[in-house]
Coordinates of C-alpha atoms in Angstrom, one line a residue:
Chain A
X1 CA 34.1 -4.6 8.3
X2 CA 32.6 -6.1 5.1
X3 CA 30.5 -9.1 4.3
X4 CA 30.7 -11.5 1.4
X5 CA 27.5 -12.4 -0.4
X6 CA 27.3 -15.3 -2.8
X7 CA 24.2 -15.8 -5.0
X8 CA 24.2 -19.4 -6.4
X9 CA 22.1 -19.9 -9.6
X10 CA 21.9 -22.7 -12.1
X11 CA 23.8 -20.7 -14.7
X12 CA 26.1 -18.4 -12.8
X13 CA 27.4 -17.7 -9.3
X14 CA 27.5 -14.0 -8.4
X15 CA 29.8 -12.9 -5.7
X16 CA 30.1 -9.5 -4.0
X17 CA 31.8 -7.7 -1.2
X18 CA 29.1 -5.7 0.6
X19 CA 29.2 -3.2 3.4
X20 CA 26.9 -3.1 6.5
X21 CA 24.4 -0.8 4.7
X22 CA 23.9 -3.4 1.9
X23 CA 26.0 -1.5 -0.7
X24 CA 27.9 -3.7 -3.1
X25 CA 31.5 -2.5 -3.1
X26 CA 32.9 -4.9 -5.7
X27 CA 31.4 -7.9 -7.5
X28 CA 32.3 -10.7 -9.8
X29 CA 30.9 -13.9 -11.4
X30 CA 31.8 -17.4 -12.2
X31 CA 29.8 -19.9 -14.3
X32 CA 28.1 -22.7 -12.4
X33 CA 28.5 -25.4 -15.1
X34 CA 26.0 -27.6 -13.4
X35 CA 26.7 -31.3 -13.6
X36 CA 30.3 -31.1 -12.3
X37 CA 31.3 -32.6 -8.9
X38 CA 30.4 -30.1 -6.2
X39 CA 34.0 -29.8 -5.2
X40 CA 34.8 -28.3 -8.6
X41 CA 31.9 -25.8 -8.4
X42 CA 32.9 -24.8 -4.8
X43 CA 36.5 -24.5 -5.9
X44 CA 35.5 -21.9 -8.6
X45 CA 33.3 -20.2 -6.0
X46 CA 36.1 -20.0 -3.5
X47 CA 38.6 -18.7 -6.0
X48 CA 36.2 -16.1 -7.4
X49 CA 35.4 -15.0 -3.8
X50 CA 39.1 -14.4 -3.1
X51 CA 39.5 -12.6 -6.4
X52 CA 36.6 -10.3 -5.7
X53 CA 37.8 -9.7 -2.2
X54 CA 41.3 -8.8 -3.5
X55 CA 39.8 -6.4 -6.1
X56 CA 37.7 -4.7 -3.5
X57 CA 40.9 -3.6 -1.6
X58 CA 39.8 -5.4 1.6
X59 CA 41.6 -8.2 3.3
X60 CA 40.5 -11.4 4.8
X61 CA 40.7 -9.8 8.3
X62 CA 38.1 -7.2 7.2
X63 CA 35.5 -9.9 6.4
X64 CA 32.9 -10.5 9.1
X65 CA 31.2 -13.5 7.4
X66 CA 30.3 -15.2 4.2
X67 CA 26.6 -15.6 3.2
X68 CA 25.3 -17.9 0.5
X69 CA 21.8 -17.8 -1.1
X70 CA 20.8 -21.1 -2.8
X71 CA 17.8 -22.3 -4.7
X72 CA 17.3 -25.0 -2.1
X73 CA 17.5 -25.6 1.7
X74 CA 20.4 -25.9 4.1
X75 CA 21.0 -27.1 7.6
X76 CA 21.8 -24.0 9.6
X77 CA 23.7 -26.1 12.2
X78 CA 26.0 -27.9 10.0
X79 CA 26.1 -25.6 7.0
X80 CA 25.3 -28.5 4.7
X81 CA 23.1 -28.0 1.6
X82 CA 20.4 -30.6 2.1
X83 CA 18.6 -30.1 -1.3
X84 CA 19.4 -27.9 -4.2
X85 CA 17.5 -29.5 -7.0
X86 CA 18.6 -27.2 -9.9
X87 CA 22.2 -27.9 -9.0
X88 CA 21.7 -31.6 -8.4
X89 CA 23.0 -31.1 -4.9
X90 CA 22.1 -33.3 -2.0
X91 CA 23.9 -33.2 1.4
X92 CA 26.8 -31.0 0.1
X93 CA 29.0 -29.7 2.9
X94 CA 29.1 -26.2 1.5
X95 CA 30.2 -24.4 4.7
X96 CA 33.2 -26.7 5.3
X97 CA 34.3 -26.6 1.7
X98 CA 34.0 -22.8 1.4
X99 CA 35.9 -22.3 4.7
X100 CA 39.0 -24.0 3.0
X101 CA 39.2 -20.8 1.0
X102 CA 38.4 -18.2 3.6
X103 CA 37.9 -19.3 7.3
X104 CA 34.9 -17.2 8.3
X105 CA 31.5 -18.0 9.6
X106 CA 29.3 -19.2 6.6
X107 CA 25.6 -18.7 6.6
X108 CA 23.4 -20.4 4.0
X109 CA 19.7 -19.7 3.3
X110 CA 17.1 -20.0 0.6
X111 CA 17.3 -17.5 -2.3
X112 CA 13.8 -16.1 -1.7
X113 CA 14.6 -15.6 2.0
X114 CA 17.9 -13.9 1.0
X115 CA 16.1 -11.6 -1.5
X116 CA 13.6 -10.7 1.2
X117 CA 16.4 -9.9 3.6
X118 CA 18.1 -7.7 1.0
X119 CA 14.9 -5.7 0.5
X120 CA 14.5 -5.3 4.3
X121 CA 18.1 -4.0 4.6
X122 CA 18.3 -1.5 1.7
X123 CA 15.2 -2.1 -0.5
X124 CA 11.5 -1.4 -0.4
X125 CA 11.0 -2.9 3.1
X126 CA 14.0 -1.1 4.6
X127 CA 13.1 0.0 8.2
X128 CA 10.2 -2.4 8.4
X129 CA 10.0 -4.5 11.5
X130 CA 8.7 -7.5 9.6
X131 CA 8.1 -8.4 6.0
X132 CA 7.2 -11.3 3.8
X133 CA 8.8 -11.4 0.3
X134 CA 7.0 -13.4 -2.3
X135 CA 8.8 -14.3 -5.5
X136 CA 6.4 -14.8 -8.4
X137 CA 8.4 -16.8 -11.0
X138 CA 8.3 -20.3 -12.4
X139 CA 7.2 -21.2 -8.9
X140 CA 6.4 -19.1 -5.8
X141 CA 9.0 -18.7 -3.1
X142 CA 8.8 -16.9 0.2
X143 CA 11.1 -15.0 2.4
X144 CA 10.1 -14.1 6.0
X145 CA 12.0 -11.4 7.9
X146 CA 11.0 -10.7 11.5
X147 CA 12.7 -8.1 13.7
X148 CA 15.4 -7.7 10.9
X149 CA 16.3 -11.4 10.9
X150 CA 15.4 -13.9 8.3
X151 CA 13.2 -16.8 9.4
X152 CA 13.2 -20.0 7.4
X153 CA 11.7 -22.0 10.2
X154 CA 13.1 -23.8 13.2
X155 CA 14.1 -26.8 11.0
X156 CA 14.7 -24.7 7.9
X157 CA 11.7 -26.1 6.1
X158 CA 9.4 -23.0 6.5
X159 CA 8.6 -19.9 4.3
X160 CA 7.6 -22.3 1.6
X161 CA 4.7 -20.1 0.7
X162 CA 4.3 -21.6 -2.7
X163 CA 3.3 -24.9 -1.2
X164 CA 0.6 -23.7 1.1
X165 CA -2.6 -25.5 0.2
X166 CA -5.0 -23.1 -1.4
X167 CA -7.6 -25.4 -3.0
X168 CA -8.0 -28.9 -1.5
X169 CA -8.9 -30.7 -4.7
X170 CA -7.1 -28.3 -7.0
X171 CA -4.4 -28.4 -9.6
X172 CA -1.8 -31.2 -9.1
X173 CA 1.6 -29.7 -8.0
X174 CA 5.1 -30.9 -8.7
X175 CA 5.5 -31.5 -4.9
X176 CA 2.9 -34.3 -5.0
X177 CA 0.1 -32.4 -3.3
X178 CA -2.8 -30.7 -4.9
X179 CA -3.9 -27.1 -5.1
X180 CA -0.7 -25.5 -3.8
X181 CA -0.6 -21.8 -3.9
X182 CA 2.1 -21.7 -6.6
X183 CA -0.3 -23.5 -9.0
X184 CA -2.3 -20.3 -9.0
X185 CA 0.1 -17.5 -8.3
X186 CA 3.2 -18.3 -10.4
X187 CA 4.1 -17.2 -13.9
X188 CA 3.5 -20.9 -14.8
X189 CA -0.1 -20.4 -13.6
X190 CA -0.6 -17.3 -15.8
X191 CA 0.7 -19.2 -18.8
X192 CA -1.6 -22.2 -18.0
X193 CA -4.6 -20.0 -17.7
X194 CA -3.6 -18.0 -20.8
X195 CA -3.2 -21.1 -22.9
X196 CA -6.6 -22.5 -21.8
X197 CA -8.3 -19.2 -22.8
X198 CA -6.3 -18.8 -26.0
X199 CA -7.3 -22.2 -27.2
X200 CA -11.0 -21.3 -26.7
X201 CA -10.5 -17.7 -28.0
X202 CA -8.0 -17.6 -30.9
X203 CA -9.2 -14.1 -31.7
X204 CA -7.4 -12.9 -28.5
X205 CA -4.5 -10.5 -28.9
X206 CA -2.4 -13.1 -27.1
X207 CA -2.4 -15.2 -30.4
X208 CA -0.6 -12.4 -32.2
X209 CA 1.9 -11.8 -29.4
X210 CA 2.9 -15.5 -29.2
X211 CA 3.3 -15.6 -33.0
X212 CA 0.4 -18.0 -33.3
X213 CA 2.3 -20.7 -31.3
X214 CA 0.4 -21.3 -28.1
X215 CA 3.5 -23.0 -26.7
X216 CA 5.4 -19.8 -26.9
X217 CA 3.0 -17.9 -24.8
X218 CA 4.6 -16.4 -21.7
X219 CA 3.3 -14.4 -18.7
X220 CA 4.4 -11.1 -20.1
X221 CA 2.4 -11.7 -23.3
X222 CA -0.7 -12.3 -21.3
X223 CA -0.2 -9.2 -19.2
X224 CA 0.7 -7.1 -22.3
X225 CA -2.5 -8.2 -24.1
X226 CA -4.5 -7.3 -21.0
X227 CA -2.8 -3.9 -20.8
X228 CA -3.8 -3.5 -24.4
X229 CA -7.4 -4.0 -23.6
X230 CA -7.8 -7.6 -24.9
X231 CA -10.9 -9.0 -23.1
X232 CA -9.7 -12.6 -23.0
X233 CA -6.3 -11.6 -21.5
X234 CA -8.1 -9.2 -19.0
X235 CA -10.1 -12.2 -17.9
X236 CA -7.0 -14.2 -17.2
X237 CA -5.3 -11.2 -15.5
X238 CA -8.3 -10.6 -13.2
X239 CA -8.4 -14.3 -12.3
X240 CA -4.7 -14.2 -11.5
X241 CA -5.0 -11.1 -9.4
X242 CA -7.8 -12.7 -7.5
X243 CA -5.6 -15.7 -6.6
X244 CA -2.7 -13.4 -5.7
X245 CA -5.0 -11.3 -3.5
X246 CA -6.1 -14.5 -1.7
X247 CA -2.5 -15.5 -1.3
X248 CA -1.6 -12.1 0.2
X249 CA -4.6 -12.3 2.5
X250 CA -3.3 -15.7 3.7
X251 CA 0.0 -14.1 4.6
X252 CA -1.9 -11.3 6.5
X253 CA -4.2 -13.7 8.3
X254 CA -1.3 -15.9 9.4
X255 CA 1.6 -13.5 10.0
X256 CA 0.4 -9.9 9.4
X257 CA 3.9 -8.5 8.6
X258 CA 4.4 -4.8 8.3
X259 CA 5.0 -5.2 4.6
X260 CA 4.4 -7.8 1.8
X261 CA 6.9 -7.4 -1.0
X262 CA 6.2 -8.9 -4.5
X263 CA 9.3 -9.9 -6.4
X264 CA 10.2 -12.3 -9.2
X265 CA 9.5 -12.1 -12.9
X266 CA 5.8 -11.5 -12.6
X267 CA 6.4 -8.4 -10.4
X268 CA 8.0 -6.6 -13.3
X269 CA 4.5 -5.8 -14.4
X270 CA 4.8 -3.1 -11.7
X271 CA 1.9 -0.8 -10.9
X272 CA -0.3 -2.5 -13.4
X273 CA -0.2 -5.6 -11.2
X274 CA 0.2 -3.8 -7.9
X275 CA -2.8 -1.5 -8.2
X276 CA -5.0 -4.4 -9.2
X277 CA -3.8 -6.5 -6.3
X278 CA -4.1 -3.7 -3.8
X279 CA -7.7 -3.1 -4.9
X280 CA -8.6 -6.8 -4.6
X281 CA -7.0 -7.7 -1.2
X282 CA -9.6 -5.8 1.0
X283 CA -12.3 -8.1 -0.3
X284 CA -10.9 -11.0 1.7
X285 CA -9.7 -9.2 4.9
X286 CA -11.1 -10.4 8.2
X287 CA -11.1 -6.9 9.8
X288 CA -12.2 -4.6 7.0
X289 CA -11.6 -1.4 9.0
X290 CA -8.2 -2.1 10.5
X291 CA -4.7 -1.4 9.1
X292 CA -2.9 -4.3 7.5
X293 CA 0.3 -5.1 5.7
X294 CA 1.5 -2.6 3.1
X295 CA 1.9 -4.3 -0.4
X296 CA 4.8 -3.2 -2.5
X297 CA 6.9 -4.3 -5.5
X298 CA 10.6 -5.3 -4.8
X299 CA 13.1 -2.7 -5.7
X300 CA 16.6 -4.2 -5.8
X301 CA 16.5 -6.4 -8.9
X302 CA 19.2 -9.0 -9.5
X303 CA 21.7 -7.6 -7.0
X304 CA 19.3 -8.7 -4.2
X305 CA 20.8 -12.1 -4.2
X306 CA 24.3 -10.9 -3.4
X307 CA 23.2 -8.2 -0.9
X308 CA 20.8 -10.5 1.0
X309 CA 23.3 -13.4 1.2
X310 CA 25.9 -11.0 2.5
X311 CA 23.5 -9.6 5.1
X312 CA 22.8 -13.1 6.5
X313 CA 25.9 -12.6 8.7
X314 CA 24.9 -9.1 9.9
X315 CA 23.7 -9.2 13.5
X316 CA 23.6 -13.0 13.2
Chain B
X1 CA 8.0 -9.4 41.3
X2 CA 4.6 -10.9 40.2
X3 CA 2.4 -10.5 37.2
X4 CA -1.4 -10.2 37.1
X5 CA -3.2 -12.2 34.4
X6 CA -6.8 -11.6 33.5
X7 CA -8.7 -14.1 31.3
X8 CA -11.9 -12.4 29.9
X9 CA -14.6 -14.7 28.8
X10 CA -18.3 -14.3 27.9
X11 CA -19.4 -15.8 31.2
X12 CA -16.7 -15.1 33.7
X13 CA -13.5 -13.1 34.2
X14 CA -10.7 -15.1 35.8
X15 CA -7.9 -13.2 37.5
X16 CA -4.7 -14.5 39.0
X17 CA -1.4 -13.4 40.5
X18 CA 1.3 -15.3 38.7
X19 CA 5.1 -15.6 39.3
X20 CA 7.7 -15.4 36.6
X21 CA 7.7 -19.2 36.2
X22 CA 4.0 -19.1 35.3
X23 CA 2.8 -20.5 38.6
X24 CA -0.6 -19.1 39.8
X25 CA -0.1 -17.9 43.4
X26 CA -3.6 -16.8 44.0
X27 CA -6.7 -16.5 41.8
X28 CA -10.3 -15.2 41.8
X29 CA -13.3 -14.7 39.5
X30 CA -16.0 -12.3 38.8
X31 CA -19.0 -12.8 36.5
X32 CA -18.9 -10.9 33.2
X33 CA -22.6 -10.3 32.9
X34 CA -22.3 -9.4 29.2
X35 CA -24.6 -6.6 28.1
X36 CA -23.6 -4.1 30.8
X37 CA -21.7 -0.9 29.9
X38 CA -18.0 -1.7 29.6
X39 CA -17.3 0.7 32.5
X40 CA -19.3 -1.6 34.9
X41 CA -17.5 -4.7 33.6
X42 CA -14.1 -3.2 34.0
X43 CA -15.0 -1.8 37.4
X44 CA -15.8 -5.4 38.6
X45 CA -12.6 -6.6 36.8
X46 CA -10.5 -3.9 38.6
X47 CA -12.0 -4.6 42.0
X48 CA -11.6 -8.3 41.6
X49 CA -7.9 -7.7 40.6
X50 CA -7.2 -5.7 43.7
X51 CA -9.0 -8.3 45.9
X52 CA -6.9 -11.2 44.4
X53 CA -3.8 -9.1 44.8
X54 CA -4.5 -8.5 48.5
X55 CA -5.3 -12.1 49.1
X56 CA -2.0 -13.1 47.5
X57 CA -0.1 -11.2 50.1
X58 CA 1.7 -9.1 47.5
X59 CA 1.4 -5.3 47.1
X60 CA 0.9 -3.0 44.2
X61 CA 4.7 -2.3 44.3
X62 CA 5.4 -6.1 43.7
X63 CA 3.4 -6.1 40.4
X64 CA 5.4 -5.8 37.2
X65 CA 2.4 -5.6 34.8
X66 CA -1.1 -6.6 34.1
X67 CA -2.0 -8.8 31.1
X68 CA -5.4 -9.4 29.6
X69 CA -6.5 -12.2 27.2
X70 CA -9.6 -11.3 25.3
X71 CA -11.7 -13.2 22.7
X72 CA -11.0 -10.4 20.2
X73 CA -8.2 -8.1 19.1
X74 CA -6.6 -5.1 20.7
X75 CA -4.4 -2.2 19.6
X76 CA -1.0 -2.8 21.2
X77 CA -0.2 0.9 21.1
X78 CA -3.2 2.4 22.7
X79 CA -4.4 -0.6 24.7
X80 CA -7.9 -0.3 23.2
X81 CA -9.9 -3.4 22.5
X82 CA -10.9 -2.9 18.9
X83 CA -13.3 -5.8 18.6
X84 CA -14.5 -8.3 21.1
X85 CA -17.6 -9.7 19.5
X86 CA -18.7 -12.0 22.4
X87 CA -18.6 -9.1 24.8
X88 CA -20.2 -6.7 22.4
X89 CA -17.1 -4.5 22.7
X90 CA -15.9 -2.1 20.1
X91 CA -13.1 0.4 20.8
X92 CA -13.1 0.0 24.5
X93 CA -10.2 1.8 26.3
X94 CA -9.4 -1.2 28.5
X95 CA -5.9 -0.2 29.4
X96 CA -6.8 3.3 30.5
X97 CA -9.8 2.1 32.4
X98 CA -7.9 -0.7 34.1
X99 CA -5.0 1.6 35.1
X100 CA -7.5 3.6 37.2
X101 CA -7.5 0.6 39.6
X102 CA -3.8 -0.3 39.4
X103 CA -1.3 2.0 37.5
X104 CA 0.9 -0.6 35.8
X105 CA 1.7 -1.4 32.2
X106 CA -1.3 -3.2 30.6
X107 CA -0.8 -5.7 27.8
X108 CA -3.8 -7.1 25.9
X109 CA -3.8 -9.9 23.4
X110 CA -6.0 -12.5 21.8
X111 CA -7.0 -15.5 24.0
X112 CA -5.5 -18.0 21.6
X113 CA -2.2 -16.1 21.6
X114 CA -2.3 -15.9 25.3
X115 CA -2.9 -19.6 25.7
X116 CA -0.1 -20.4 23.3
X117 CA 2.2 -18.2 25.4
X118 CA 1.2 -19.9 28.6
X119 CA 2.1 -23.3 27.0
X120 CA 5.4 -21.9 25.9
X121 CA 6.2 -20.6 29.4
X122 CA 5.2 -23.6 31.6
X123 CA 3.2 -26.0 29.4
X124 CA 4.0 -28.5 26.7
X125 CA 6.0 -26.1 24.5
X126 CA 8.1 -24.8 27.5
X127 CA 11.7 -24.3 26.3
X128 CA 10.7 -24.3 22.6
X129 CA 12.1 -21.5 20.6
X130 CA 8.9 -21.1 18.5
X131 CA 5.5 -22.6 18.6
X132 CA 2.1 -22.2 17.1
X133 CA -0.9 -23.0 19.3
X134 CA -4.1 -24.0 17.6
X135 CA -7.4 -23.9 19.5
X136 CA -9.9 -26.4 18.0
X137 CA -13.2 -25.2 19.4
X138 CA -16.4 -23.7 18.0
X139 CA -14.0 -21.9 15.7
X140 CA -10.2 -22.2 15.2
X141 CA -7.8 -19.7 16.8
X142 CA -4.1 -19.4 16.6
X143 CA -1.3 -18.3 18.9
X144 CA 2.2 -17.7 17.5
X145 CA 5.2 -17.5 19.8
X146 CA 8.6 -16.8 18.4
X147 CA 11.7 -16.5 20.5
X148 CA 9.6 -16.6 23.6
X149 CA 7.5 -13.6 22.6
X150 CA 3.9 -13.7 21.3
X151 CA 3.3 -12.5 17.7
X152 CA -0.1 -11.4 16.8
X153 CA 1.2 -9.5 13.8
X154 CA 2.5 -6.0 13.2
X155 CA -1.0 -4.6 13.1
X156 CA -2.4 -7.1 15.5
X157 CA -4.5 -8.8 12.8
X158 CA -2.4 -11.9 12.4
X159 CA -2.4 -15.5 13.8
X160 CA -5.9 -15.8 12.5
X161 CA -5.2 -19.3 11.5
X162 CA -8.9 -20.3 11.4
X163 CA -9.4 -17.9 8.5
X164 CA -6.7 -19.0 6.2
X165 CA -8.3 -20.1 2.9
X166 CA -8.1 -23.8 2.6
X167 CA -10.6 -24.5 -0.2
X168 CA -11.3 -21.7 -2.7
X169 CA -14.9 -22.6 -3.5
X170 CA -15.5 -24.3 -0.2
X171 CA -17.9 -23.9 2.7
X172 CA -19.1 -20.4 3.4
X173 CA -17.6 -18.9 6.6
X174 CA -19.1 -16.5 9.1
X175 CA -16.4 -14.1 8.1
X176 CA -17.8 -13.7 4.6
X177 CA -15.1 -15.7 2.8
X178 CA -15.4 -19.3 1.6
X179 CA -13.4 -22.3 2.5
X180 CA -11.7 -20.9 5.6
X181 CA -9.7 -23.4 7.6
X182 CA -12.0 -23.4 10.6
X183 CA -14.9 -24.6 8.4
X184 CA -12.9 -27.9 8.3
X185 CA -10.9 -28.1 11.5
X186 CA -13.3 -26.8 14.2
X187 CA -15.7 -28.8 16.5
X188 CA -18.4 -27.1 14.4
X189 CA -17.0 -28.9 11.3
X190 CA -17.0 -32.3 13.1
X191 CA -20.6 -31.7 14.0
X192 CA -21.6 -30.7 10.5
X193 CA -19.8 -33.7 8.9
X194 CA -21.3 -36.0 11.6
X195 CA -24.8 -34.8 11.0
X196 CA -24.5 -35.2 7.3
X197 CA -23.4 -38.8 7.7
X198 CA -25.9 -39.5 10.4
X199 CA -28.8 -38.4 8.2
X200 CA -27.6 -40.8 5.6
X201 CA -26.7 -43.6 8.0
X202 CA -29.2 -43.7 10.9
X203 CA -27.8 -47.1 11.9
X204 CA -24.6 -45.3 13.1
X205 CA -23.8 -45.5 16.8
X206 CA -23.9 -41.7 16.7
X207 CA -27.7 -41.9 16.6
X208 CA -27.8 -43.6 20.0
X209 CA -25.3 -41.2 21.5
X210 CA -27.3 -38.2 20.6
X211 CA -30.5 -39.8 21.8
X212 CA -31.9 -39.9 18.3
X213 CA -31.8 -36.1 18.0
X214 CA -29.4 -35.1 15.3
X215 CA -29.4 -31.5 16.6
X216 CA -27.9 -32.7 19.9
X217 CA -24.9 -34.3 18.2
X218 CA -21.6 -32.9 19.4
X219 CA -18.0 -33.5 18.5
X220 CA -17.3 -35.7 21.4
X221 CA -20.2 -38.1 20.4
X222 CA -18.7 -38.4 16.9
X223 CA -15.3 -39.2 18.3
X224 CA -16.7 -41.6 20.9
X225 CA -18.6 -43.5 18.3
X226 CA -15.4 -43.6 16.2
X227 CA -13.4 -44.9 19.2
X228 CA -16.2 -47.5 19.6
X229 CA -15.5 -48.8 16.1
X230 CA -18.6 -47.3 14.4
X231 CA -17.7 -47.2 10.7
X232 CA -19.7 -44.1 9.8
X233 CA -18.1 -42.1 12.7
X234 CA -14.7 -43.5 11.8
X235 CA -15.2 -42.1 8.3
X236 CA -16.0 -38.6 9.7
X237 CA -13.1 -38.8 12.1
X238 CA -10.7 -39.8 9.3
X239 CA -12.0 -37.0 7.1
X240 CA -11.5 -34.5 10.0
X241 CA -8.0 -35.8 10.7
X242 CA -7.1 -35.3 7.1
X243 CA -8.2 -31.7 7.2
X244 CA -6.4 -31.1 10.4
X245 CA -3.2 -32.7 9.0
X246 CA -3.4 -30.3 6.0
X247 CA -3.8 -27.4 8.4
X248 CA -0.8 -28.5 10.4
X249 CA 1.1 -28.9 7.2
X250 CA 0.1 -25.3 6.2
X251 CA 1.7 -24.1 9.5
X252 CA 4.8 -26.0 8.8
X253 CA 5.2 -24.9 5.2
X254 CA 4.7 -21.3 6.3
X255 CA 6.4 -20.9 9.6
X256 CA 7.9 -24.2 10.6
X257 CA 7.8 -23.6 14.3
X258 CA 9.6 -25.9 16.7
X259 CA 6.3 -27.2 18.0
X260 CA 2.6 -27.1 17.0
X261 CA 0.3 -27.4 20.0
X262 CA -3.3 -28.5 19.7
X263 CA -5.7 -27.0 22.3
X264 CA -9.4 -26.3 22.6
X265 CA -12.3 -28.7 23.2
X266 CA -11.5 -31.0 20.3
X267 CA -8.0 -31.6 21.7
X268 CA -9.5 -33.3 24.7
X269 CA -9.6 -36.4 22.5
X270 CA -5.9 -36.7 23.4
X271 CA -3.8 -39.5 21.9
X272 CA -6.8 -40.8 19.9
X273 CA -6.6 -37.6 17.9
X274 CA -2.9 -36.9 18.2
X275 CA -1.7 -40.3 17.0
X276 CA -4.0 -40.1 13.9
X277 CA -2.9 -36.6 13.1
X278 CA 0.8 -37.4 13.5
X279 CA 0.4 -40.4 11.2
X280 CA -1.4 -38.3 8.5
X281 CA 0.8 -35.1 8.4
X282 CA 3.8 -36.7 6.6
X283 CA 1.6 -37.3 3.6
X284 CA 1.6 -33.6 2.9
X285 CA 5.2 -32.6 3.8
X286 CA 7.3 -31.0 1.1
X287 CA 10.6 -32.5 2.5
X288 CA 9.7 -36.0 3.5
X289 CA 13.0 -36.9 5.0
X290 CA 13.7 -33.7 7.0
X291 CA 12.7 -32.9 10.6
X292 CA 9.6 -30.8 11.1
X293 CA 7.5 -29.3 13.9
X294 CA 6.7 -31.6 16.8
X295 CA 2.9 -32.0 17.3
X296 CA 1.6 -32.1 20.8
X297 CA -1.6 -31.6 22.8
X298 CA -1.9 -28.6 25.1
X299 CA -1.2 -29.4 28.8
X300 CA -2.4 -26.4 30.9
X301 CA -6.2 -26.6 30.6
X302 CA -8.4 -23.6 31.7
X303 CA -5.6 -21.9 33.7
X304 CA -3.7 -21.2 30.5
X305 CA -5.8 -18.0 30.1
X306 CA -4.6 -16.5 33.4
X307 CA -1.0 -17.7 33.0
X308 CA -0.6 -16.6 29.4
X309 CA -2.2 -13.2 30.1
X310 CA 0.2 -12.6 33.0
X311 CA 3.2 -13.6 30.9
X312 CA 2.4 -11.0 28.3
X313 CA 4.3 -8.5 30.5
X314 CA 7.3 -10.8 31.1
X315 CA 10.3 -9.7 29.0
X316 CA 8.0 -7.3 27.2

């Protein structure tokens, strides 16, 4: 038996046929072309799915289920996408529409949850009883896996780690609250802190890296300057690492999973980031002498979306 | 089959024989007399357990397991109590010692976790798939139940909701960090805020309730003055409710359980507190139009410790 995984993004929709071990057997892609009626997008999705299935050499009867990862949230009961801001979707009956192309159980979950599930099936957290995946990108997303199963909450509104309050009177967040975790732990936060420092310290290496245009500064430039020994960038990096360590401590104090996996663009900094974070986390631990969650960098890369989506139907 | 539940406190040890529905069939008590060698305390515990079992009319062969709730943390593998500050215990082999009196599986967990489990077996969260129990007392404790099973973390250091960072540069906490949730949501926080206000506003009703001695002010006096319409106390109450609503929102954003149960001394304020908190939580929700965790007051009272401890062995 095989599983179909669909990774829905604002630019493209990636679709794969995946085996029970999380190996992609065949994959394909169709452009999202955001702005079209959802029926059109799902039609392209459905046709691409059938094409990839045919190419894989498997038949409809070999397919256990279809899983879809979306940058939004879905109602697990009805299979309706409740919100998917990047797509402009609201209350889209994705399960029903998709079943017109292939009549199989359809599971839909958040993209961070799906990526976390993929890592726990065949990535860095494979074999772990429990893990929390944290995507460090434009925002901060979370994916909780307990006992091998994804957990997005009883009502599907959980694992929103990016919006946990971290600083009561802190930075205003896009969600309307203040001081949300993603205001301090996202790539956006690195850029904000980098810009603030660069405006005060134009002698920083960051100035050169962004070609003298502060608005072109990105998180990688800040980290690269820090790696290069630039004191101003090192200050920003250390500040960021401290926030991230507090965020990781929050996950430990709350859920204490076997492993915490860092993914998303910022995690590409690899051991430079990982070593600094691992060194900083113990400062905040409640029980200094006891074991706690392993901290690792995600391993699967962009395929995690297809794999994790496919695995939503495994043991479901 | 029956289950033995042991609720270990700094003053007394409560022991009960409990059926699978969480009904206490027979119970007894022995004083803790903190300060004695742990062998002596566990000897009294073991003998009291055998006495209560005999009184219940059941035999050793009827007992499925023994469960113990402690104000500390234990190693689930070895059954050793790692820390139990109130008792002065460190690395106490509770399971091994207790099995000398009755050779049954021994499960040990944190008292807040145990109380949460009791509520989910036969209290306010009975029938809920998932719940988070929050004890609002001198500190703030947490008990997570998912799929009917308690979750104290993979390493047993989770569900420490009181020590989630809430305000980065906030109030110093006994744990060494700053701005922990319990600095804002405990009875201790109510007293601190009440005292601060009372010193500035001696005309407050709180002054009368504490007999003019600020050091005698307790959380109930603050709430009673607020109920009575005292503006200063209402200010403290509203401030507290706002913190508690943020804490509840944090639990929703992270785990989104089916229900969040408020227990501990502060929860005795009942609907006065509950209604105010329920009204305040939606302010912080990420998805304003979607369902989220029910918020309720704990129902079981002091027996929760025995019941929940006993239920640790059910379906374990």
